[in-house]
Amino acid sequence: MLDQGFVRENIELVEKGARGRGEKVDLQLFLELDQRWRELLAQRDSLKHQRNVASQSIGQLVKEGQRAEEEIARMKGLGQRIKGLDEEVKTLENRLRGVMLSIPNLPHSSVPVGRGDEENPVVRTWGEKPGFDFPPRDHLQLGGLLGLFDFGRGSKLAGSGFPLYKGLGARLERALVNFMLDLHTQKHGYLEISPPFLANRSCMEGTGQLPKLEEDMYLCEHDDLFLIPTAEVPVTNLHREEILDGDDLPLKYVAYTPCFRREAGSYGKGTRGFLRVHQFDKVELVKFVRPEGSYQELEDLLGEAEEVLRLLGLSYRVRLLCTGDLSFAAAKCYDIDVWAPGEGKYLEVSSCSNYEDFQARRAGIRFRDGGKVRFVHTLNGSGVATARLLVALLETYQTREAELIVPPVLRPYLDGREKIG
RNA sequence: GGAGGGUUAGCCUAACUGGUAAGGCAGCGGACUUGAAAUCCGCCGUCCCUUAACGGACUUGGGGGUUCGAGUCCCUCACCCUCCGCCA
């Protein structure tokens, strides 16, 4: 959410920003509501002032043992008028809030203007795409041959898109998660969090999933709780409605959680195997930082996520998302795409974003900076998502005999095993 | 699921039978000081008006109600603690 006063004073800028993302926002409506709201506030506040003054003098009279009937009778009408105005103000504020919540964040000045995926510039690529002297198999074939997972039975349990890992497949998944957690906690200085996998509405609104993406999430209706679509939700909301000590910043957290996404309306393309699933595992990095250094923090975060792929020896590229591809709440975002030889394409395994104070304002996350209280900047990035990572890993390290060479950094997590198959 | 107790500012703690949130600690700025400590003064949640100053409204977990007036009374929801029940 942007600041209401900021929107009021920078209406063209906000309009331009929203248009660049292809979001429709009724700023004319905003201006009308805002204007009316401020008029009513002034009216109501002055009536309340009258009431406060009168009530106080009534209290004084009563204390002195005098009668105050006429005064009280006079105030009764005022109370009704205030009640009416209060209702009007409230209605207006609800509508205003609706409009405010629908306004996307402004892109940072370094974000290129563009319409969508095709216009995201590649910032860098790393590693050679592996060559094979045999036709590389895709992850489904390999998984089948090696007995690593069982999509059929996953479907039997929960429907298509719910993968089931077994044997060394499950072990490999667990190894990847542990490897990433250890890297980020031990080398990069993140504090590990194991949060609830369900979250309430306030959290969802705080990080910006609500109101826009309700249809994309699983909801437990009995308790009005959502299955988290990413650990960003519980971890960013750790400090919701808190004022942090400026000396404690930056705060850096890493969390492994499963992620649940309905992916409504996305059946068909790109849904084979692990490419798009309703449940996947992810290690997420979240930072709360001072506004001044937040863009350097974003570069650092990106580097830390990239290191996962480097250590695993997987070829990847980093792209900077253009305005048209930027998510609702982000001011700047990099995607990391890993190369999957069997699929013959890049797969997105990480998004690293700076939200500036957009989430912090929604969630009320502030810090004390000297004598002042200010909003923090929040950042997060996948570090990284395992399902697609596993795809790239299988397809990159396969041998002609359909074995899997285990990358050295993973061997300690697999009893020193060098090969699977 | 049942019974009782609780939630006041970054933290800690007050407020009569309803009378308009008192203190303390921490932090920030200033005075004093060679410097520091101590001491004193101011600031230290949000919004509106305003160039600014001044001013005003709101804020006692959330939402509603009663009242001229609600931290206080009533209803409701959330969370925390204790006990009982159930349970991996």
Coordinates of C-alpha atoms (C1' of nucleotides) in Angstrom, one line a residue:
Chain A
M1 CA 0.0 0.0 0.0
L2 CA 1.2 3.5 -0.8
D3 CA 0.8 6.4 1.5
Q4 CA -2.5 8.2 1.1
G5 CA -0.9 11.6 1.2
F6 CA 1.7 10.5 -1.3
V7 CA -0.9 9.3 -3.7
R8 CA -2.9 12.6 -3.3
E9 CA 0.2 14.6 -4.2
N10 CA 1.6 12.4 -6.9
I11 CA -1.4 11.4 -8.8
E12 CA 0.2 11.3 -12.3
L13 CA 3.2 9.3 -11.1
V14 CA 0.9 6.7 -9.5
E15 CA -1.3 6.6 -12.6
K16 CA 1.8 6.1 -14.8
G17 CA 3.2 3.4 -12.5
A18 CA -0.1 1.4 -12.5
R19 CA -0.4 1.8 -16.3
G20 CA 3.1 0.4 -16.8
R21 CA 2.1 -2.8 -15.0
G22 CA -1.2 -3.1 -16.9
E23 CA -3.2 -2.5 -13.7
K24 CA -6.4 -0.5 -13.9
V25 CA -6.8 1.9 -11.0
D26 CA -9.6 4.5 -10.7
L27 CA -7.6 7.4 -9.4
Q28 CA -10.4 9.9 -10.2
L29 CA -12.5 7.9 -7.7
F30 CA -9.6 8.1 -5.2
L31 CA -9.5 11.9 -5.5
E32 CA -13.2 12.3 -5.0
L33 CA -13.3 10.0 -2.0
D34 CA -10.2 11.5 -0.5
Q35 CA -11.6 15.1 -0.9
R36 CA -14.9 14.2 0.6
W37 CA -13.3 12.2 3.4
R38 CA -11.2 15.2 4.5
E39 CA -14.2 17.5 4.4
L40 CA -16.2 15.2 6.6
L41 CA -13.3 14.7 9.0
A42 CA -13.0 18.5 9.5
Q43 CA -16.8 18.7 10.2
R44 CA -16.9 15.8 12.5
D45 CA -13.8 16.7 14.4
S46 CA -15.1 20.2 15.2
L47 CA -18.4 18.7 16.5
K48 CA -16.5 16.3 18.6
H49 CA -14.5 19.2 20.0
Q50 CA -17.7 20.9 21.0
R51 CA -18.9 17.8 22.7
N52 CA -15.6 17.3 24.5
V53 CA -15.7 20.8 25.9
A54 CA -19.3 20.5 27.0
S55 CA -18.9 17.1 28.6
Q56 CA -16.0 18.4 30.5
S57 CA -18.0 21.3 31.9
I58 CA -20.9 19.0 32.7
G59 CA -18.5 16.8 34.7
Q60 CA -17.3 19.9 36.5
L61 CA -20.9 21.0 37.3
V62 CA -21.8 17.5 38.6
K63 CA -18.7 17.5 40.8
E64 CA -19.7 20.8 42.3
G65 CA -23.2 19.4 43.0
Q66 CA -24.9 21.6 40.5
R67 CA -27.6 20.7 38.0
A68 CA -26.7 20.2 34.4
E69 CA -30.0 19.1 32.8
E70 CA -30.2 21.8 30.1
E71 CA -26.6 21.3 29.1
I72 CA -27.1 17.5 28.8
A73 CA -30.3 17.9 26.8
R74 CA -28.5 20.2 24.4
M75 CA -25.8 17.6 23.9
K76 CA -28.1 14.8 23.0
G77 CA -28.8 16.2 19.5
L78 CA -25.1 16.7 18.9
G79 CA -24.4 13.1 19.8
Q80 CA -26.8 12.0 17.0
R81 CA -25.2 14.2 14.5
I82 CA -21.8 12.9 15.3
K83 CA -23.0 9.4 15.1
G84 CA -24.3 10.1 11.6
L85 CA -21.1 11.7 10.5
D86 CA -19.1 8.8 12.0
E87 CA -21.0 6.4 9.9
E88 CA -20.4 8.4 6.7
V89 CA -16.7 8.7 7.5
K90 CA -16.5 5.0 8.1
T91 CA -18.2 4.1 4.8
L92 CA -16.0 6.4 3.0
E93 CA -12.9 5.0 4.7
N94 CA -13.8 1.5 3.7
R95 CA -14.2 2.5 0.0
L96 CA -11.0 4.5 0.2
R97 CA -9.2 1.5 1.6
G98 CA -10.5 -0.6 -1.1
V99 CA -9.1 1.8 -3.7
M100 CA -5.8 2.1 -1.8
L101 CA -5.4 -1.7 -1.7
S102 CA -5.8 -1.9 -5.4
I103 CA -3.0 0.5 -6.2
P104 CA 0.2 -1.4 -7.1
N105 CA 3.6 -0.4 -5.8
L106 CA 5.7 2.0 -7.9
P107 CA 8.5 0.5 -9.9
H108 CA 12.0 1.6 -9.0
S109 CA 13.7 3.9 -11.5
S110 CA 16.1 1.2 -12.5
V111 CA 13.3 -1.1 -13.7
P112 CA 13.0 -1.2 -17.5
V113 CA 9.7 -0.4 -19.1
G114 CA 8.2 -3.4 -20.9
R115 CA 5.0 -5.4 -21.4
G116 CA 5.9 -8.8 -20.2
D117 CA 8.1 -11.9 -20.0
E118 CA 9.7 -11.4 -23.4
E119 CA 11.0 -7.9 -22.5
N120 CA 12.8 -8.9 -19.3
P121 CA 16.5 -8.2 -19.9
V122 CA 19.0 -10.9 -19.0
V123 CA 21.4 -9.5 -16.5
R124 CA 23.9 -12.4 -16.6
T125 CA 24.2 -16.1 -17.2
W126 CA 26.4 -18.5 -15.3
G127 CA 27.8 -21.9 -16.2
E128 CA 27.9 -23.8 -19.4
K129 CA 24.7 -25.6 -20.6
P130 CA 25.8 -29.2 -20.3
G131 CA 26.3 -31.2 -23.5
F132 CA 25.4 -34.9 -23.9
D133 CA 26.6 -37.6 -26.2
F134 CA 23.1 -39.1 -26.0
P135 CA 19.7 -37.6 -26.1
P136 CA 19.0 -36.3 -22.6
R137 CA 15.9 -37.6 -20.9
D138 CA 13.5 -35.4 -19.1
H139 CA 12.9 -35.6 -15.4
L140 CA 9.7 -37.7 -15.7
Q141 CA 11.6 -40.4 -17.6
L142 CA 14.5 -40.3 -15.2
G143 CA 12.3 -40.2 -12.1
G144 CA 10.4 -43.2 -13.4
L145 CA 13.6 -45.2 -14.2
L146 CA 15.1 -44.4 -10.9
G147 CA 11.9 -44.8 -8.8
L148 CA 12.2 -41.3 -7.3
F149 CA 8.6 -40.2 -7.3
D150 CA 5.1 -41.4 -8.1
F151 CA 2.7 -38.9 -9.6
G152 CA 0.0 -41.4 -10.1
R153 CA -0.3 -42.1 -6.4
G154 CA 0.1 -38.5 -5.5
S155 CA -3.0 -37.8 -7.6
K156 CA -4.8 -40.6 -5.9
L157 CA -4.3 -38.9 -2.6
A158 CA -5.0 -35.3 -3.4
G159 CA -5.4 -34.9 -7.2
S160 CA -3.1 -34.0 -10.0
G161 CA -0.4 -31.5 -9.2
F162 CA 0.4 -33.1 -5.8
P163 CA 3.7 -34.8 -6.2
L164 CA 4.8 -37.8 -4.1
Y165 CA 8.4 -38.4 -3.6
K166 CA 9.7 -41.8 -2.5
G167 CA 12.9 -43.5 -1.5
L168 CA 16.0 -41.7 -2.8
G169 CA 13.7 -39.1 -4.4
A170 CA 12.4 -38.1 -1.0
R171 CA 15.9 -38.3 0.4
L172 CA 17.2 -36.0 -2.4
E173 CA 14.5 -33.5 -1.7
R174 CA 15.3 -33.5 1.9
A175 CA 19.1 -33.2 1.1
L176 CA 18.5 -30.1 -1.0
V177 CA 16.4 -28.4 1.7
N178 CA 19.1 -29.1 4.3
F179 CA 21.9 -28.1 2.1
M180 CA 20.2 -24.7 1.4
L181 CA 19.3 -24.1 5.0
D182 CA 22.8 -24.8 6.1
L183 CA 24.3 -22.6 3.5
H184 CA 22.1 -19.6 4.4
T185 CA 22.3 -20.0 8.2
Q186 CA 26.0 -20.8 8.4
K187 CA 27.5 -18.8 5.6
H188 CA 25.1 -16.0 5.0
G189 CA 24.0 -15.2 8.5
Y190 CA 20.3 -15.9 8.4
L191 CA 18.2 -17.0 11.4
E192 CA 16.2 -20.1 10.7
I193 CA 12.5 -20.0 11.3
S194 CA 10.1 -22.9 11.1
P195 CA 6.7 -21.1 10.9
P196 CA 3.1 -22.3 10.8
F197 CA 2.0 -23.4 7.4
L198 CA -1.4 -21.7 7.8
A199 CA -2.0 -18.0 8.1
N200 CA -4.9 -15.7 8.8
R201 CA -6.4 -13.0 6.7
S202 CA -4.4 -10.2 8.3
C203 CA -1.2 -11.8 7.3
M204 CA -2.4 -12.3 3.7
E205 CA -3.3 -8.7 3.5
G206 CA 0.0 -7.6 5.1
T207 CA 2.1 -9.2 2.4
G208 CA -0.3 -8.3 -0.4
Q209 CA -1.8 -11.7 -1.4
L210 CA -5.2 -10.4 -0.4
P211 CA -7.5 -9.0 -1.7
K212 CA -6.2 -9.7 -5.2
L213 CA -5.2 -13.4 -5.1
E214 CA -7.8 -15.0 -2.9
E215 CA -8.7 -17.4 -5.7
D216 CA -5.2 -18.7 -6.0
M217 CA -4.9 -19.9 -2.4
Y218 CA -6.3 -22.8 -0.4
L219 CA -8.7 -21.7 2.3
C220 CA -9.7 -23.7 5.4
E221 CA -13.2 -22.3 5.7
H222 CA -13.9 -23.5 9.2
D223 CA -11.2 -21.5 10.7
D224 CA -10.7 -18.9 8.0
L225 CA -7.1 -19.8 7.6
F226 CA -5.1 -20.0 4.3
L227 CA -2.5 -22.5 3.4
I228 CA 0.6 -20.4 2.8
P229 CA 1.6 -19.9 -0.8
T230 CA 5.1 -19.0 0.3
A231 CA 7.0 -18.7 3.5
E232 CA 7.2 -15.0 2.7
V233 CA 3.8 -14.7 4.3
P234 CA 4.4 -16.0 7.8
V235 CA 8.0 -14.8 8.0
T236 CA 7.3 -11.2 6.8
N237 CA 4.4 -11.1 9.2
L238 CA 6.6 -12.1 12.1
H239 CA 7.0 -8.4 12.8
R240 CA 3.5 -7.2 11.8
E241 CA 2.4 -4.2 14.0
E242 CA 5.8 -4.0 15.6
I243 CA 8.3 -1.2 16.1
L244 CA 11.7 -2.7 15.7
D245 CA 14.9 -1.3 17.2
G246 CA 16.9 0.4 14.5
D247 CA 20.1 -1.1 15.8
D248 CA 18.8 -4.6 15.2
L249 CA 18.5 -4.1 11.4
P250 CA 19.0 -5.7 9.1
L251 CA 17.0 -8.7 10.3
K252 CA 17.6 -11.8 8.1
Y253 CA 15.4 -14.9 8.2
V254 CA 15.4 -18.1 6.3
A255 CA 12.6 -20.6 6.4
Y256 CA 11.8 -23.9 4.8
T257 CA 8.1 -24.5 4.2
P258 CA 5.9 -26.3 1.7
C259 CA 4.0 -23.9 -0.5
F260 CA 0.4 -24.4 -1.6
R261 CA -1.0 -22.8 -4.7
R262 CA -4.2 -23.6 -6.5
E263 CA -2.9 -22.3 -9.8
A264 CA -6.5 -21.8 -10.9
G265 CA -6.9 -21.6 -14.6
S266 CA -3.3 -22.7 -15.5
Y267 CA -4.0 -26.2 -16.7
G268 CA -2.4 -27.2 -20.0
K269 CA 0.9 -25.6 -20.8
G270 CA 3.8 -26.1 -18.5
T271 CA 2.0 -28.3 -16.1
R272 CA 3.9 -31.6 -16.8
G273 CA 5.5 -33.3 -13.9
F274 CA 7.1 -30.9 -11.5
L275 CA 6.9 -27.8 -13.7
R276 CA 3.8 -26.5 -12.1
V277 CA 2.4 -28.1 -9.0
H278 CA 0.0 -27.3 -6.2
Q279 CA 2.5 -28.1 -3.5
F280 CA 6.2 -27.7 -3.5
D281 CA 9.0 -27.1 -1.1
K282 CA 10.9 -23.9 -0.9
V283 CA 13.6 -22.3 1.2
E284 CA 12.8 -18.6 1.5
L285 CA 15.0 -15.6 2.5
V286 CA 13.4 -12.6 4.1
K287 CA 15.0 -9.4 5.2
F288 CA 13.9 -6.3 7.1
V289 CA 16.2 -3.5 6.4
R290 CA 16.7 0.3 6.7
P291 CA 15.4 2.1 3.6
E292 CA 18.7 3.7 2.8
G293 CA 20.5 0.4 1.9
S294 CA 17.7 -1.7 0.6
Y295 CA 18.8 -1.9 -3.0
Q296 CA 22.3 -3.1 -2.1
E297 CA 20.5 -5.6 0.2
L298 CA 18.6 -6.8 -2.8
E299 CA 21.8 -7.4 -4.8
D300 CA 23.2 -9.3 -1.8
L301 CA 20.1 -11.4 -1.5
L302 CA 20.2 -12.2 -5.2
G303 CA 23.8 -13.3 -4.9
E304 CA 23.0 -15.5 -2.0
A305 CA 20.3 -17.3 -3.9
E306 CA 22.5 -17.6 -6.9
E307 CA 25.2 -19.3 -4.8
V308 CA 22.9 -22.3 -4.3
L309 CA 23.0 -22.9 -8.0
R310 CA 26.7 -22.3 -8.3
L311 CA 27.5 -24.7 -5.6
L312 CA 25.3 -27.3 -7.3
G313 CA 27.0 -26.6 -10.6
L314 CA 23.8 -25.8 -12.4
S315 CA 23.7 -23.4 -15.4
Y316 CA 21.4 -20.4 -14.9
R317 CA 20.5 -16.9 -15.9
V318 CA 19.3 -13.9 -14.0
R319 CA 16.7 -11.6 -15.5
L320 CA 15.5 -8.2 -14.3
L321 CA 11.7 -8.1 -14.5
C322 CA 10.3 -5.2 -16.6
T323 CA 7.4 -3.1 -15.4
G324 CA 4.8 -5.2 -17.1
D325 CA 6.0 -8.4 -15.4
L326 CA 6.5 -7.0 -12.0
S327 CA 4.3 -8.4 -9.3
F328 CA 1.7 -6.1 -7.5
A329 CA 3.7 -5.3 -4.4
A330 CA 7.3 -5.3 -5.7
A331 CA 9.3 -2.2 -6.6
K332 CA 12.1 -4.3 -8.2
C333 CA 12.5 -8.0 -8.9
Y334 CA 15.1 -10.4 -10.3
D335 CA 14.2 -13.9 -11.5
I336 CA 16.7 -16.7 -11.5
D337 CA 16.0 -19.3 -14.1
V338 CA 17.9 -22.6 -14.0
W339 CA 18.7 -24.6 -17.2
A340 CA 16.9 -27.9 -17.6
P341 CA 18.5 -29.8 -20.5
G342 CA 15.8 -32.5 -20.8
E343 CA 13.1 -29.9 -21.1
G344 CA 15.4 -27.7 -23.2
K345 CA 14.4 -24.6 -21.4
Y346 CA 15.0 -22.4 -18.4
L347 CA 12.9 -22.9 -15.3
E348 CA 12.2 -20.1 -12.8
V349 CA 13.4 -21.2 -9.4
S350 CA 13.7 -17.9 -7.6
S351 CA 12.3 -14.4 -7.5
C352 CA 14.2 -11.8 -5.4
S353 CA 12.3 -8.7 -4.7
N354 CA 12.5 -5.4 -2.9
Y355 CA 9.1 -4.2 -1.7
E356 CA 10.4 -1.0 -0.2
D357 CA 7.8 0.1 2.4
F358 CA 4.8 -1.3 0.5
Q359 CA 4.4 -4.4 2.6
A360 CA 5.7 -2.6 5.7
R361 CA 2.9 0.0 5.5
R362 CA 0.2 -2.6 5.0
A363 CA 1.6 -4.7 7.9
G364 CA 2.6 -1.9 10.1
I365 CA 6.3 -2.9 10.4
R366 CA 8.3 0.0 11.6
F367 CA 11.6 0.8 13.3
R368 CA 12.9 3.5 15.6
D369 CA 15.4 5.6 13.8
G370 CA 16.9 8.0 16.4
G371 CA 13.8 9.7 17.7
K372 CA 11.6 8.9 14.8
V373 CA 9.5 5.9 13.8
R374 CA 9.8 4.9 10.2
F375 CA 8.7 2.0 8.0
V376 CA 11.3 -0.6 7.2
H377 CA 11.9 -2.0 3.7
T378 CA 11.1 -5.6 3.2
L379 CA 12.8 -8.0 0.8
N380 CA 12.5 -11.6 0.0
G381 CA 13.7 -14.2 -2.4
S382 CA 13.5 -17.9 -2.9
G383 CA 16.7 -19.5 -2.0
V384 CA 15.4 -21.6 -3.8
A385 CA 12.3 -23.7 -4.8
T386 CA 13.1 -27.4 -4.8
A387 CA 10.6 -28.9 -7.3
R388 CA 12.0 -27.3 -10.4
L389 CA 15.5 -27.3 -8.9
L390 CA 15.2 -31.1 -8.7
V391 CA 14.2 -31.2 -12.4
A392 CA 17.3 -29.3 -13.4
L393 CA 19.5 -31.4 -11.2
L394 CA 18.2 -34.7 -12.6
E395 CA 18.4 -33.6 -16.1
T396 CA 21.9 -32.0 -15.8
Y397 CA 23.6 -34.9 -13.9
Q398 CA 22.1 -37.8 -15.8
T399 CA 24.3 -40.4 -17.4
R400 CA 23.8 -42.5 -20.5
E401 CA 22.9 -45.4 -18.3
A402 CA 20.2 -43.3 -16.6
E403 CA 22.1 -42.9 -13.4
L404 CA 22.4 -39.7 -11.5
I405 CA 25.8 -38.3 -10.4
V406 CA 25.3 -36.6 -7.0
P407 CA 27.0 -33.1 -6.9
P408 CA 29.7 -33.1 -4.3
V409 CA 28.0 -30.5 -2.1
L410 CA 25.0 -32.8 -1.6
R411 CA 27.0 -36.0 -0.8
P412 CA 27.3 -35.2 2.9
Y413 CA 23.5 -35.2 3.0
L414 CA 23.3 -38.6 1.3
D415 CA 25.7 -40.7 3.3
G416 CA 28.5 -39.7 1.0
R417 CA 26.8 -41.4 -2.0
E418 CA 28.2 -40.4 -5.3
K419 CA 25.7 -41.9 -7.6
I420 CA 22.0 -42.8 -7.6
G421 CA 20.8 -45.6 -9.9
Chain B
rG1 C1' -15.1 -28.5 24.2
rG2 C1' -16.0 -26.4 29.7
rA3 C1' -14.6 -22.9 33.9
rG4 C1' -11.9 -18.8 35.6
rG5 C1' -8.2 -14.8 35.0
rG6 C1' -5.9 -11.4 31.7
rU7 C1' -4.5 -7.8 27.0
rU8 C1' -3.0 0.2 28.7
rA9 C1' 2.6 3.6 24.3
rG10 C1' 9.2 0.2 22.3
rC11 C1' 9.2 -2.2 27.7
rC12 C1' 7.2 -2.0 32.8
rU13 C1' 3.2 -0.2 35.6
rA14 C1' -1.3 3.1 37.7
rA15 C1' -6.4 5.4 37.2
rC16 C1' -12.9 6.2 43.0
rU17 C1' -19.7 4.3 42.9
rG18 C1' -18.3 6.2 34.6
rG19 C1' -15.8 12.7 34.7
rU20 C1' -12.0 12.7 29.9
rA21 C1' -5.2 8.1 30.4
rA22 C1' -0.8 9.3 35.9
rG23 C1' 4.1 7.5 36.4
rG24 C1' 8.9 4.9 35.6
rC25 C1' 12.6 2.7 32.2
rA26 C1' 14.7 2.8 27.3
rG27 C1' 15.5 6.1 23.0
rC28 C1' 16.1 11.1 20.5
rG29 C1' 17.1 16.5 20.8
rG30 C1' 18.7 20.6 23.9
rA31 C1' 20.8 23.0 28.4
rC32 C1' 25.0 22.3 31.8
rU33 C1' 30.3 20.0 31.1
rU34 C1' 37.2 20.0 28.7
rG35 C1' 34.6 15.2 27.9
rA36 C1' 31.3 11.9 30.2
rA37 C1' 28.0 10.7 34.2
rA38 C1' 24.4 13.0 37.1
rU39 C1' 20.6 16.7 36.8
rC40 C1' 17.0 19.8 34.3
rC41 C1' 13.8 21.0 29.8
rG42 C1' 11.4 19.2 25.4
rC43 C1' 10.2 15.2 22.2
rC44 C1' 9.2 10.1 22.0
rG45 C1' 1.4 6.1 18.2
rU46 C1' -2.1 7.8 13.9
rC47 C1' -4.8 11.4 11.1
rC48 C1' -6.9 16.3 9.6
rC49 C1' -6.1 21.7 8.9
rU50 C1' -1.6 24.5 7.9
rU51 C1' 4.1 27.4 3.9
rA52 C1' 5.1 27.0 8.9
rA53 C1' 3.5 28.0 13.7
rC54 C1' -0.8 27.3 16.4
rG55 C1' -4.9 24.2 16.7
rG56 C1' -8.1 19.9 16.5
rA57 C1' -9.7 14.7 16.4
rC58 C1' -8.5 9.7 17.4
rU59 C1' -5.5 5.8 20.2
rU60 C1' -6.3 1.4 26.8
rG61 C1' -6.3 -6.3 21.9
rG62 C1' -10.4 -5.8 17.3
rG63 C1' -15.6 -4.6 16.4
rG64 C1' -20.4 -2.9 18.2
rG65 C1' -23.8 -0.9 22.2
rU66 C1' -25.5 2.2 26.5
rU67 C1' -24.3 7.5 28.0
rC68 C1' -23.7 14.6 27.8
rG69 C1' -19.2 11.7 28.8
rA70 C1' -16.5 4.7 28.7
rG71 C1' -9.8 2.0 30.3
rU72 C1' -14.1 1.5 33.7
rC73 C1' -20.9 -0.9 32.2
rC74 C1' -23.2 -4.4 28.3
rC75 C1' -22.6 -7.6 23.7
rU76 C1' -19.3 -10.0 20.4
rC77 C1' -14.6 -11.7 18.3
rA78 C1' -9.2 -12.7 18.7
rC79 C1' -5.0 -13.9 21.5
rC80 C1' -2.4 -15.1 26.2
rC81 C1' -2.3 -17.6 31.3
rU82 C1' -4.4 -21.4 34.9
rC83 C1' -7.5 -25.6 35.8
rC84 C1' -10.8 -29.7 33.8
rG85 C1' -12.0 -32.9 29.5
rC86 C1' -10.2 -35.1 24.9
rC87 C1' -5.9 -36.4 22.0
rA88 C1' -0.5 -37.5 18.7

